[in-house]
Short mmCIF file of C-alpha atoms in Angstrom, two decimals:
data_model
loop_
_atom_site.label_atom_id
_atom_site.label_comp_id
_atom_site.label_asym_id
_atom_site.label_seq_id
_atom_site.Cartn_x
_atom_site.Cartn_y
_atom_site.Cartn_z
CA UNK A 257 -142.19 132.27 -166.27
CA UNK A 258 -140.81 129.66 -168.36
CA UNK A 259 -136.77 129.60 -169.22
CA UNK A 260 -135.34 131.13 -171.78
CA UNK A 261 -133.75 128.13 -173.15
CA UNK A 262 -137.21 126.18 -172.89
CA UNK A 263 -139.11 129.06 -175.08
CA UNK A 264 -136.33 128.54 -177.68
CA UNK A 265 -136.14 124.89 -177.50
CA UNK A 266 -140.46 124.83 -177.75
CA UNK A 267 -140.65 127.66 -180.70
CA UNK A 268 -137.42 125.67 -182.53
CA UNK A 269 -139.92 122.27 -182.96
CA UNK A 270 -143.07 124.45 -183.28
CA UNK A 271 -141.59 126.58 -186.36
CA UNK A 272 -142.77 123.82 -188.92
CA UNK A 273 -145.95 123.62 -188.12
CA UNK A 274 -149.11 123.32 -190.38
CA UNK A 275 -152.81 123.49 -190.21
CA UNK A 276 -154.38 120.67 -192.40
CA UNK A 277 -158.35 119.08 -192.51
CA UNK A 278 -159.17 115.69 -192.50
CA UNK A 279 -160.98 114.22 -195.15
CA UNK A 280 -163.91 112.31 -195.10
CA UNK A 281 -162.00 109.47 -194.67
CA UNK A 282 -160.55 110.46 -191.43
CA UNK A 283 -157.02 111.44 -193.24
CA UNK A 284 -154.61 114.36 -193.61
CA UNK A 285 -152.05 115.29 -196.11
CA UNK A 286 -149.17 116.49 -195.06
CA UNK A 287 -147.83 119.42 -197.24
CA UNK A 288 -144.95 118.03 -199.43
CA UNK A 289 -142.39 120.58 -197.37
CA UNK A 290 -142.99 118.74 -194.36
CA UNK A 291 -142.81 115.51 -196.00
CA UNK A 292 -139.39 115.82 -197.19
CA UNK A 293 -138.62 117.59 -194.03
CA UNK A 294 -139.89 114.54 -191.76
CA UNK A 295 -137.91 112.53 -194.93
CA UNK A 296 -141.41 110.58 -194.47
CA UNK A 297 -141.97 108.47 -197.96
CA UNK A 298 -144.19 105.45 -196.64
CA UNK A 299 -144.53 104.28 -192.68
CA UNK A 300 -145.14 106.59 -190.22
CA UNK A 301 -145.38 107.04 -185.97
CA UNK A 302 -147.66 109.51 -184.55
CA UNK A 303 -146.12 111.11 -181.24
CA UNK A 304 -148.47 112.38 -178.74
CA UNK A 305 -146.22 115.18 -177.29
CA UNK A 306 -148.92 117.17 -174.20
CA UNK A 307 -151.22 118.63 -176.27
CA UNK A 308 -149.38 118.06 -179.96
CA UNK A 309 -148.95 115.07 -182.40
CA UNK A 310 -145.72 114.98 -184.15
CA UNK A 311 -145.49 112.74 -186.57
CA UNK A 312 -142.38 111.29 -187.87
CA UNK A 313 -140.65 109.02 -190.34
CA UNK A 314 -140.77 105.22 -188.79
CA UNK A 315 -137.26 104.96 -189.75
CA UNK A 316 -135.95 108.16 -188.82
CA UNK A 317 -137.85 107.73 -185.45
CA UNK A 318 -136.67 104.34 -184.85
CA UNK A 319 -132.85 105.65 -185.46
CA UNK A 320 -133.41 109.13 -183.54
CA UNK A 321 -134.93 107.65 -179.93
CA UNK A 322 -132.89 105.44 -177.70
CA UNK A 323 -133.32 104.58 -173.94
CA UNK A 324 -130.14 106.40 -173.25
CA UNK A 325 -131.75 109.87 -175.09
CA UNK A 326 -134.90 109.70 -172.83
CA UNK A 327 -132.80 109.31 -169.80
CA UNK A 328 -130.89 112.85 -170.68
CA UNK A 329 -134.16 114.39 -172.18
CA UNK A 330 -135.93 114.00 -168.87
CA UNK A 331 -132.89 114.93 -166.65
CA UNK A 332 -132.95 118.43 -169.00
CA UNK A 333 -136.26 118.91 -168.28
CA UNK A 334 -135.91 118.33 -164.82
CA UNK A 335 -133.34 121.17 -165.13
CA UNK A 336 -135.74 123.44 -166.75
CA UNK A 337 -138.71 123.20 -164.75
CA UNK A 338 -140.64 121.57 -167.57
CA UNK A 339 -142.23 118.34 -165.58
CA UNK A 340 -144.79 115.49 -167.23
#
C-alpha cells in the first residue's frame, strides 16, 4: 500500500491531465487550458516521468529544477517508499 501523502502528491500532478491524438505529422495539440496552465507560448521540454511525459514550459522548467530540488525530491521519496 502506497502512503497517503504519495496518493495525494501523484493524483495532485495527475488532475490536469488530457487525452490528445497525434496527427499525421507525428504532433499533438495541447488544449489551450493546459497551455496557459504550463504558461507554454513557444519552446518546450518533454519530461519522461516512469510511465508519463510531462511537458513543460522551457522557461518555467529551466527556473523550477535546480540540483539542490532533486537532492530533497529524492530524499522525500526515499521517505515515502517511492524508489526509481
Amino acid at each position: 500500500m502506497i502512503d497517503k501523502e504519495a496518493r495525494q502528491f501523484t493524483r495532485f500532478f495527475l488532475a490536469g491531465a488530457a487525452s490528445v491524438e497525434v496527427d499525421k505529422q507525428g504532433r499533438i495539440l495541447l488544449p489551450a487550458v493546459l497551455r496557459e496552465f504550463a504558461g507554454i507560448t513557444k519552446d518546450t521540454v518533454l519530461v519522461g516521468v516512469g510511465s508519463r511525459v510531462e511537458i513543460w514550459s522551457k522557461d518555467r522548467w529551466e527556473g523550477t529544477v535546480t540540483y539542490q530540488d532533486m537532492e530533497e525530491i529524492s530524499k522525500h521519496m526515499i521517505e515515502l517508499g517511492i524508489g526509481i
